[in-house]
CSV table of C-alpha atoms in Angstrom, one decimal:
chain,number,residue,atom,x,y,z
A,1492,MET,CA,90.4,99.2,109.8
A,1493,HIS,CA,88.7,102.0,111.5
A,1494,PRO,CA,90.7,104.1,114.0
A,1495,PRO,CA,89.5,103.8,117.6
A,1496,HIS,CA,87.8,106.8,119.2
A,1497,LEU,CA,89.4,108.8,122.0
A,1498,LEU,CA,86.9,107.8,124.7
A,1499,LEU,CA,87.7,107.4,128.3
A,1500,PHE,CA,85.3,105.9,130.8
A,1501,PRO,CA,85.9,106.7,134.5
A,1502,LEU,CA,85.1,103.1,135.6
A,1503,LEU,CA,87.5,101.7,133.1
A,1504,LEU,CA,90.2,104.0,134.3
A,1505,LEU,CA,89.6,103.0,137.9
A,1506,SER,CA,89.7,99.3,137.0
A,1507,LEU,CA,92.9,99.8,135.1
A,1508,ALA,CA,94.5,101.6,138.0
A,1509,LEU,CA,93.6,98.9,140.4
A,1510,ALA,CA,94.4,95.9,138.2
A,1511,PRO,CA,96.6,96.6,135.2
A,1512,LEU,CA,95.7,94.5,132.1
A,1513,PRO,CA,98.2,92.0,130.6
A,1514,ILE,CA,99.8,92.9,127.3
A,1515,LEU,CA,97.8,91.4,124.5
A,1516,ALA,CA,97.9,91.8,120.8
A,1517,ASN,CA,94.5,93.6,120.7
A,1518,PRO,CA,93.0,94.3,124.1
A,1519,LEU,CA,90.5,97.1,124.8
A,1520,PRO,CA,91.6,100.4,123.2
A,1521,ILE,CA,93.4,102.7,125.7
A,1522,PRO,CA,94.4,105.9,124.0
A,1523,PHE,CA,97.1,106.9,126.5
A,1524,SER,CA,98.6,105.8,129.7
A,1525,LEU,CA,97.1,106.9,133.0
A,1526,SER,CA,100.1,109.2,133.8
A,1527,SER,CA,100.2,110.9,130.3
A,1528,PRO,CA,98.8,114.3,129.5
A,1529,LEU,CA,95.8,114.7,127.2
A,1530,LEU,CA,96.4,114.7,123.5
A,1531,SER,CA,95.4,117.8,121.5
A,1532,PRO,CA,92.1,117.4,119.6
A,1533,LEU,CA,92.3,114.9,116.7
A,1534,PRO,CA,93.4,115.0,114.0
A,1535,LEU,CA,96.5,116.7,115.3
A,1536,THR,CA,97.7,119.9,113.8
A,1537,THR,CA,100.4,119.6,111.1
A,1538,THR,CA,102.8,122.1,109.5
A,1539,THR,CA,105.0,121.5,106.5
A,1540,ILE,CA,108.5,122.5,107.5
A,1541,HIS,CA,110.2,121.6,104.2
A,1542,GLN,CA,108.9,120.2,100.9
A,1543,PHE,CA,111.4,118.3,98.8
A,1544,PRO,CA,111.2,118.1,95.0
A,1545,LEU,CA,109.1,115.5,93.3
A,1546,ALA,CA,110.4,111.9,93.5
A,1547,THR,CA,112.4,112.7,96.7
A,1548,TRP,CA,112.0,110.0,99.4
A,1549,ALA,CA,112.8,111.4,102.9
A,1550,GLU,CA,113.6,108.2,104.9
A,1551,ASN,CA,114.7,109.1,108.4
A,1552,LEU,CA,115.6,112.0,110.6
A,1553,ALA,CA,117.3,113.1,113.7
A,1554,VAL,CA,117.0,116.4,115.6
A,1555,ARG,CA,120.1,118.2,116.8
A,1556,SER,CA,120.3,119.8,120.2
A,1557,ASN,CA,119.9,123.3,118.5
A,1558,GLY,CA,116.7,122.1,116.9
A,1559,GLN,CA,118.0,121.7,113.4
A,1560,ILE,CA,116.8,118.5,111.7
A,1561,LEU,CA,119.1,116.1,109.9
A,1562,THR,CA,117.2,114.1,107.2
A,1563,THR,CA,118.3,111.1,105.2
A,1564,LEU,CA,117.1,110.5,101.7
A,1565,LEU,CA,116.4,107.0,100.3
A,1566,SER,CA,116.1,108.3,96.7
A,1567,ALA,CA,119.6,109.7,96.8
A,1568,PRO,CA,122.7,109.1,99.0
A,1569,GLU,CA,122.3,112.5,100.6
A,1570,LEU,CA,122.0,113.9,104.1
A,1571,TYR,CA,120.3,117.3,104.6
A,1572,GLN,CA,120.0,119.8,107.4
A,1573,ILE,CA,116.7,121.5,107.7
A,1574,ASP,CA,116.0,124.6,109.7
A,1575,PRO,CA,112.5,124.2,111.2
A,1576,PHE,CA,112.4,127.9,112.2
A,1577,SER,CA,112.9,129.2,108.6
A,1578,SER,CA,110.3,129.5,105.8
A,1579,ALA,CA,113.0,130.3,103.2
A,1580,PRO,CA,113.1,127.9,100.2
A,1581,ASP,CA,116.8,127.2,100.9
A,1582,ALA,CA,116.1,126.0,104.4
A,1583,ALA,CA,117.4,122.6,103.5
A,1584,VAL,CA,121.2,122.4,103.2
A,1585,LEU,CA,123.2,119.5,101.8
A,1586,VAL,CA,125.4,118.1,104.6
A,1587,HIS,CA,127.0,115.3,102.6
A,1588,ARG,CA,126.6,113.0,99.6
A,1589,PHE,CA,127.8,109.5,100.3
A,1590,PRO,CA,129.7,107.4,97.7
A,1591,ASN,CA,128.9,103.8,96.5
A,1592,ALA,CA,125.2,103.9,97.6
A,1593,SER,CA,121.8,104.7,96.1
A,1594,GLY,CA,120.3,106.0,99.3
A,1595,LEU,CA,120.5,106.5,103.1
A,1596,LEU,CA,118.4,104.9,105.8
A,1597,GLY,CA,118.7,105.0,109.6
A,1598,ILE,CA,120.4,107.8,111.6
A,1599,ALA,CA,121.2,107.9,115.3
A,1600,GLU,CA,123.1,110.3,117.5
A,1601,GLY,CA,126.0,108.7,119.3
A,1602,GLN,CA,127.4,111.8,121.1
A,1603,PRO,CA,126.2,115.4,121.1
A,1604,ASP,CA,126.1,116.4,117.4
A,1605,VAL,CA,127.9,113.3,116.3
A,1606,PHE,CA,125.6,111.0,114.2
A,1607,TYR,CA,125.8,107.7,112.6
A,1608,VAL,CA,124.2,107.1,109.2
A,1609,ILE,CA,123.4,103.9,107.2
A,1610,ALA,CA,124.2,104.0,103.4
A,1611,GLY,CA,123.4,101.3,100.9
A,1612,SER,CA,121.5,100.3,97.8
A,1613,PHE,CA,117.8,99.8,97.7
A,1614,SER,CA,115.7,100.1,94.5
A,1615,LEU,CA,112.6,102.3,94.9
A,1616,ARG,CA,111.3,101.0,91.5
A,1617,THR,CA,111.3,97.3,92.6
A,1618,PHE,CA,111.7,97.5,96.4
A,1619,ILE,CA,114.6,95.1,96.1
A,1620,THR,CA,117.7,95.5,98.3
A,1621,THR,CA,121.3,94.9,97.2
A,1622,PRO,CA,122.7,92.6,99.9
A,1623,SER,CA,126.1,93.5,101.3
A,1624,SER,CA,125.9,97.0,99.9
A,1625,TYR,CA,125.4,98.6,103.3
A,1626,ALA,CA,127.8,100.6,105.5
A,1627,VAL,CA,127.8,102.7,108.7
A,1628,TRP,CA,129.2,106.2,108.5
A,1629,LYS,CA,130.0,108.8,111.1
A,1630,VAL,CA,128.9,112.4,110.6
A,1631,ASP,CA,130.3,115.0,113.0
A,1632,VAL,CA,128.4,118.3,112.7
A,1633,ARG,CA,129.9,120.0,115.8
A,1634,ASP,CA,131.7,122.5,113.6
A,1635,PHE,CA,129.4,122.4,110.6
A,1636,SER,CA,128.8,125.8,109.1
A,1637,PRO,CA,128.2,125.7,105.4
A,1638,PRO,CA,129.8,126.5,103.0
A,1639,ALA,CA,133.0,127.4,105.0
A,1640,ARG,CA,133.1,124.5,107.4
A,1641,PRO,CA,131.8,121.1,106.1
A,1642,ALA,CA,130.8,118.2,108.3
A,1643,SER,CA,133.5,115.7,109.2
A,1644,VAL,CA,132.5,112.4,107.6
A,1645,GLU,CA,134.2,109.0,107.8
A,1646,LYS,CA,133.2,105.4,107.2
A,1647,ILE,CA,133.0,103.3,110.3
A,1648,THR,CA,132.5,99.9,108.8
A,1649,ASP,CA,131.0,97.9,105.9
A,1650,LEU,CA,128.3,95.4,106.6
A,1651,PRO,CA,129.2,92.7,104.1
A,1652,ASP,CA,126.7,90.1,105.4
A,1653,SER,CA,123.7,92.4,105.7
A,1654,GLY,CA,120.5,92.1,103.7
A,1655,MET,CA,119.0,95.5,104.3
A,1656,ALA,CA,120.4,97.6,107.1
A,1657,ASN,CA,117.6,99.9,108.0
A,1658,GLY,CA,116.5,101.3,111.5
A,1659,MET,CA,119.2,102.1,114.0
A,1660,VAL,CA,119.4,103.0,117.7
A,1661,LEU,CA,122.1,103.9,120.1
A,1662,LEU,CA,122.7,101.1,122.6
A,1663,ASP,CA,125.6,102.4,124.7
A,1664,PRO,CA,127.1,105.8,124.2
A,1665,ARG,CA,130.1,105.1,126.4
A,1666,ALA,CA,131.0,101.9,124.7
A,1667,GLY,CA,130.0,103.3,121.3
A,1668,LEU,CA,127.5,100.5,120.5
A,1669,LEU,CA,124.7,100.7,118.0
A,1670,LEU,CA,121.9,98.3,117.2
A,1671,ILE,CA,120.8,98.0,113.5
A,1672,ALA,CA,117.7,96.3,112.1
A,1673,ASP,CA,118.3,94.1,109.1
A,1674,SER,CA,114.9,94.2,107.6
A,1675,SER,CA,115.3,91.5,104.9
A,1676,ARG,CA,117.0,89.0,107.2
A,1677,GLY,CA,114.9,89.7,110.2
A,1678,ILE,CA,117.8,90.1,112.6
A,1679,VAL,CA,119.5,92.8,114.6
A,1680,TRP,CA,123.2,93.7,114.3
A,1681,ARG,CA,125.4,95.3,117.0
A,1682,VAL,CA,128.1,97.6,115.7
A,1683,ASP,CA,131.0,98.9,117.7
A,1684,VAL,CA,131.8,102.3,116.2
A,1685,THR,CA,135.3,102.3,117.8
A,1686,THR,CA,136.5,99.0,116.3
A,1687,GLY,CA,134.0,98.6,113.4
A,1688,ASP,CA,133.1,95.1,114.7
A,1689,ALA,CA,129.6,94.0,113.6
A,1690,LYS,CA,127.9,91.0,115.1
A,1691,ILE,CA,124.4,89.5,115.0
A,1692,VAL,CA,123.0,89.8,118.5
A,1693,ILE,CA,119.2,89.2,118.1
A,1694,ASP,CA,117.5,86.6,115.9
A,1695,ASP,CA,113.8,86.3,117.0
A,1696,PRO,CA,110.8,84.9,115.1
A,1697,LEU,CA,108.8,88.1,115.5
A,1698,MET,CA,111.5,90.0,113.6
A,1699,LYS,CA,111.2,87.9,110.4
A,1700,PRO,CA,109.7,89.2,107.2
A,1701,THR,CA,106.4,87.5,106.3
A,1702,THR,CA,105.8,88.5,102.6
A,1703,SER,CA,107.4,90.2,99.6
A,1704,PRO,CA,109.1,92.6,99.5
A,1705,PRO,CA,110.7,91.2,102.7
A,1706,ILE,CA,110.7,94.0,105.2
A,1707,GLY,CA,110.5,92.6,108.7
A,1708,VAL,CA,112.1,94.3,111.7
A,1709,ASN,CA,112.4,98.0,110.9
A,1710,GLY,CA,112.3,100.8,113.4
A,1711,LEU,CA,114.2,100.3,116.7
A,1712,ARG,CA,113.9,102.1,120.1
A,1713,ILE,CA,115.1,101.3,123.6
A,1714,TYR,CA,113.2,102.0,126.8
A,1715,HIS,CA,114.1,100.5,130.2
A,1716,ARG,CA,116.2,97.6,128.9
A,1717,MET,CA,113.4,96.7,126.4
A,1718,LEU,CA,114.1,96.9,122.7
A,1719,TYR,CA,110.9,98.0,120.9
A,1720,PHE,CA,110.7,97.3,117.2
A,1721,THR,CA,108.2,97.4,114.3
A,1722,ASN,CA,107.8,94.5,111.9
A,1723,SER,CA,106.5,96.1,108.7
A,1724,ASN,CA,105.4,92.9,106.9
A,1725,ALA,CA,103.6,91.5,110.0
A,1726,ALA,CA,102.1,94.9,110.9
A,1727,THR,CA,103.1,94.6,114.5
A,1728,LEU,CA,104.8,96.7,117.3
A,1729,ASN,CA,106.9,94.5,119.5
A,1730,ARG,CA,109.4,94.5,122.3
A,1731,ILE,CA,112.1,92.2,123.6
A,1732,PRO,CA,114.1,92.4,126.9
A,1733,ILE,CA,117.8,92.9,126.3
A,1734,HIS,CA,121.0,92.8,128.3
A,1735,ALA,CA,123.4,95.7,128.4
A,1736,ASP,CA,125.4,94.2,125.5
A,1737,GLY,CA,122.2,94.1,123.3
A,1738,THR,CA,121.8,90.3,123.5
A,1739,PRO,CA,118.2,89.1,124.3
A,1740,ALA,CA,117.2,88.5,127.9
A,1741,GLY,CA,114.0,86.8,126.9
A,1742,ARG,CA,111.6,86.3,123.9
A,1743,ALA,CA,109.9,89.0,122.0
A,1744,GLU,CA,106.2,89.7,122.4
A,1745,VAL,CA,103.7,91.6,120.3
A,1746,ILE,CA,102.2,94.6,122.0
A,1747,SER,CA,100.1,96.0,119.2
A,1748,SER,CA,98.9,94.4,115.9
A,1749,GLU,CA,97.3,95.8,112.7
A,1750,ILE,CA,99.9,98.6,112.8
A,1751,PRO,CA,102.1,98.5,109.6
A,1752,GLY,CA,104.9,100.5,111.1
A,1753,ASP,CA,108.0,102.0,109.6
A,1754,ASP,CA,110.1,103.9,112.1
A,1755,PHE,CA,108.7,105.3,115.4
A,1756,VAL,CA,109.6,107.2,118.5
A,1757,LEU,CA,108.8,106.7,122.2
A,1758,ASP,CA,108.0,109.4,124.7
A,1759,GLY,CA,109.4,109.6,128.3
A,1760,LYS,CA,106.8,107.2,129.5
A,1761,GLY,CA,107.2,104.5,126.9
A,1762,ASN,CA,104.2,105.5,124.7
A,1763,ALA,CA,104.9,105.0,120.9
A,1764,PHE,CA,104.2,107.3,118.0
A,1765,VAL,CA,104.4,105.3,114.8
A,1766,ALA,CA,104.9,106.3,111.2
A,1767,GLU,CA,102.7,103.8,109.3
A,1768,LEU,CA,102.9,102.5,105.8
A,1769,ASN,CA,99.1,103.1,105.4
A,1770,ASP,CA,99.5,106.9,105.4
A,1771,GLN,CA,98.9,107.7,109.1
A,1772,LEU,CA,100.6,108.5,112.3
A,1773,GLY,CA,99.5,106.2,115.1
A,1774,PHE,CA,99.7,106.2,118.9
A,1775,VAL,CA,100.2,103.0,121.0
A,1776,PRO,CA,100.2,103.4,124.8
A,1777,ARG,CA,103.0,101.8,126.8
A,1778,ARG,CA,100.9,98.9,128.0
A,1779,GLY,CA,100.1,98.0,124.4
A,1780,GLY,CA,96.7,97.4,122.8
A,1781,ASN,CA,95.0,99.0,119.8
A,1782,GLN,CA,96.4,102.1,118.3
A,1783,THR,CA,94.8,105.6,118.1
A,1784,VAL,CA,95.2,107.3,114.7
A,1785,LEU,CA,96.5,110.8,115.3
A,1786,VAL,CA,96.5,112.2,111.8
A,1787,GLY,CA,96.7,111.2,108.2
A,1788,LEU,CA,100.0,111.9,106.4
A,1789,LYS,CA,101.1,110.9,102.9
A,1790,GLY,CA,103.9,108.3,103.2
A,1791,PRO,CA,105.3,108.9,106.7
A,1792,THR,CA,108.6,107.1,107.3
A,1793,ALA,CA,110.1,108.2,110.6
A,1794,VAL,CA,109.3,110.3,113.7
A,1795,GLN,CA,111.4,112.3,116.2
A,1796,TRP,CA,110.7,114.7,119.0
A,1797,GLY,CA,111.7,118.4,118.6
A,1798,ARG,CA,114.3,119.6,121.0
A,1799,SER,CA,113.8,123.4,121.1
A,1800,GLU,CA,112.0,125.1,124.0
A,1801,VAL,CA,109.0,125.9,121.8
A,1802,ASP,CA,108.9,122.3,120.5
A,1803,ARG,CA,108.7,121.1,124.1
A,1804,GLU,CA,105.9,123.6,124.8
A,1805,ARG,CA,103.9,122.3,121.8
A,1806,GLY,CA,104.8,118.7,122.2
A,1807,SER,CA,106.1,118.8,118.6
A,1808,LEU,CA,107.0,115.7,116.6
A,1809,TYR,CA,108.9,115.9,113.3
A,1810,VAL,CA,107.9,113.4,110.7
A,1811,SER,CA,109.7,112.5,107.4
A,1812,THR,CA,107.6,111.4,104.5
A,1813,ASN,CA,108.1,110.0,101.0
A,1814,GLY,CA,105.0,111.6,99.4
A,1815,GLY,CA,103.4,108.2,98.7
A,1816,ALA,CA,105.3,104.9,98.0
A,1817,ALA,CA,103.0,103.8,95.2
A,1818,ALA,CA,104.3,106.5,92.9
A,1819,TYR,CA,107.9,105.1,93.1
A,1820,LEU,CA,106.8,101.6,92.2
A,1821,SER,CA,104.7,102.8,89.2
A,1822,GLY,CA,107.0,105.7,88.2
A,1823,ASN,CA,103.9,107.9,87.8
A,1824,PHE,CA,104.3,111.0,90.0
A,1825,SER,CA,101.3,112.8,88.6
A,1826,GLY,CA,99.2,114.5,91.3
A,1827,VAL,CA,101.6,113.7,94.2
A,1828,LEU,CA,104.2,115.7,96.0
A,1829,GLY,CA,107.8,114.9,96.9
A,1830,GLY,CA,108.8,113.8,100.4
A,1831,ALA,CA,108.7,116.3,103.2
A,1832,VAL,CA,109.5,117.1,106.8
A,1833,ILE,CA,106.3,117.8,108.7
A,1834,ARG,CA,105.7,119.1,112.3
A,1835,VAL,CA,102.9,117.5,114.2
A,1836,ASP,CA,101.9,119.1,117.5
A,1837,ALA,CA,100.7,116.5,120.1
A,1838,GLY,CA,100.0,119.1,122.8
A,1839,SER,CA,101.6,120.5,125.9
A,1840,GLY,CA,103.3,117.9,128.2
A,1841,TRP,CA,104.2,115.4,125.5
A,1842,GLY,CA,107.8,114.8,124.7
A,1843,TYR,CA,110.8,112.5,125.4
């Protein structure tokens, strides 16, 4: 699959403005929405913020209001904080190591500097999950100042009926509700962080895994009462209308295909920036259609917007990577690097 070129034709833009196209799996390529700023020249500029040791899989990340980056590892049950403004080798600080798990997956901010993290067991040698091993934890970093003041960490609930709890998004901050993608079962859970109650709220055919290893619905994001999600096996970006309680208000639809997405992030206009399993960061406009490849990266796993003033000026995205998934399956890490956190600058005007 060759990436589409960033070409805009005045007549095409005029026709789109007068008569918007319906959402199709693969309509004409539209690199960005009419109201979006221009992307920086492709490929986008990248800067390695932190390089983890060999055989370290950085799985997901969240950016604190002070710009610090919380990163989950799938290769170990560890959460790190990374300072994107420091070049020191000790810029990554261990926040917490979680018990009874082999790794961490999704992370979401529930309240300012209060995060929720998924821990569980997933083999990186076989890509086989251990069902019922997953749990949701609360990590409060409001007073975190190592080594004197550790983060406050507590388990919220086990997910005994889960297959592979993976991507996660905040549904309702006041009610304390999270949505969690179960990749192997192809469903979405709703978790109440106050009571610990977990309930299946979405079970849609477009979320189901289609091959082995079974990794269907993966990344989750919410925009204007629409739940956006990737299906890694099906290589699709999709969306489904939802009610305030997370239950579906209609059927899911594919908005972009041939995009083997892991996690992703939306900007303030609903455009998607997708970490892809085929070693690239892709862009899908809000109206859907073919993607634009923004830059090649080795094993991107998740994307988040920076939150500092300079990040907003640059349109900075932070991407976690695994260094290349094939090395974990083969056990041969010769010639590859460990996972990393990488900054990608989309250009002025881009952001959440």
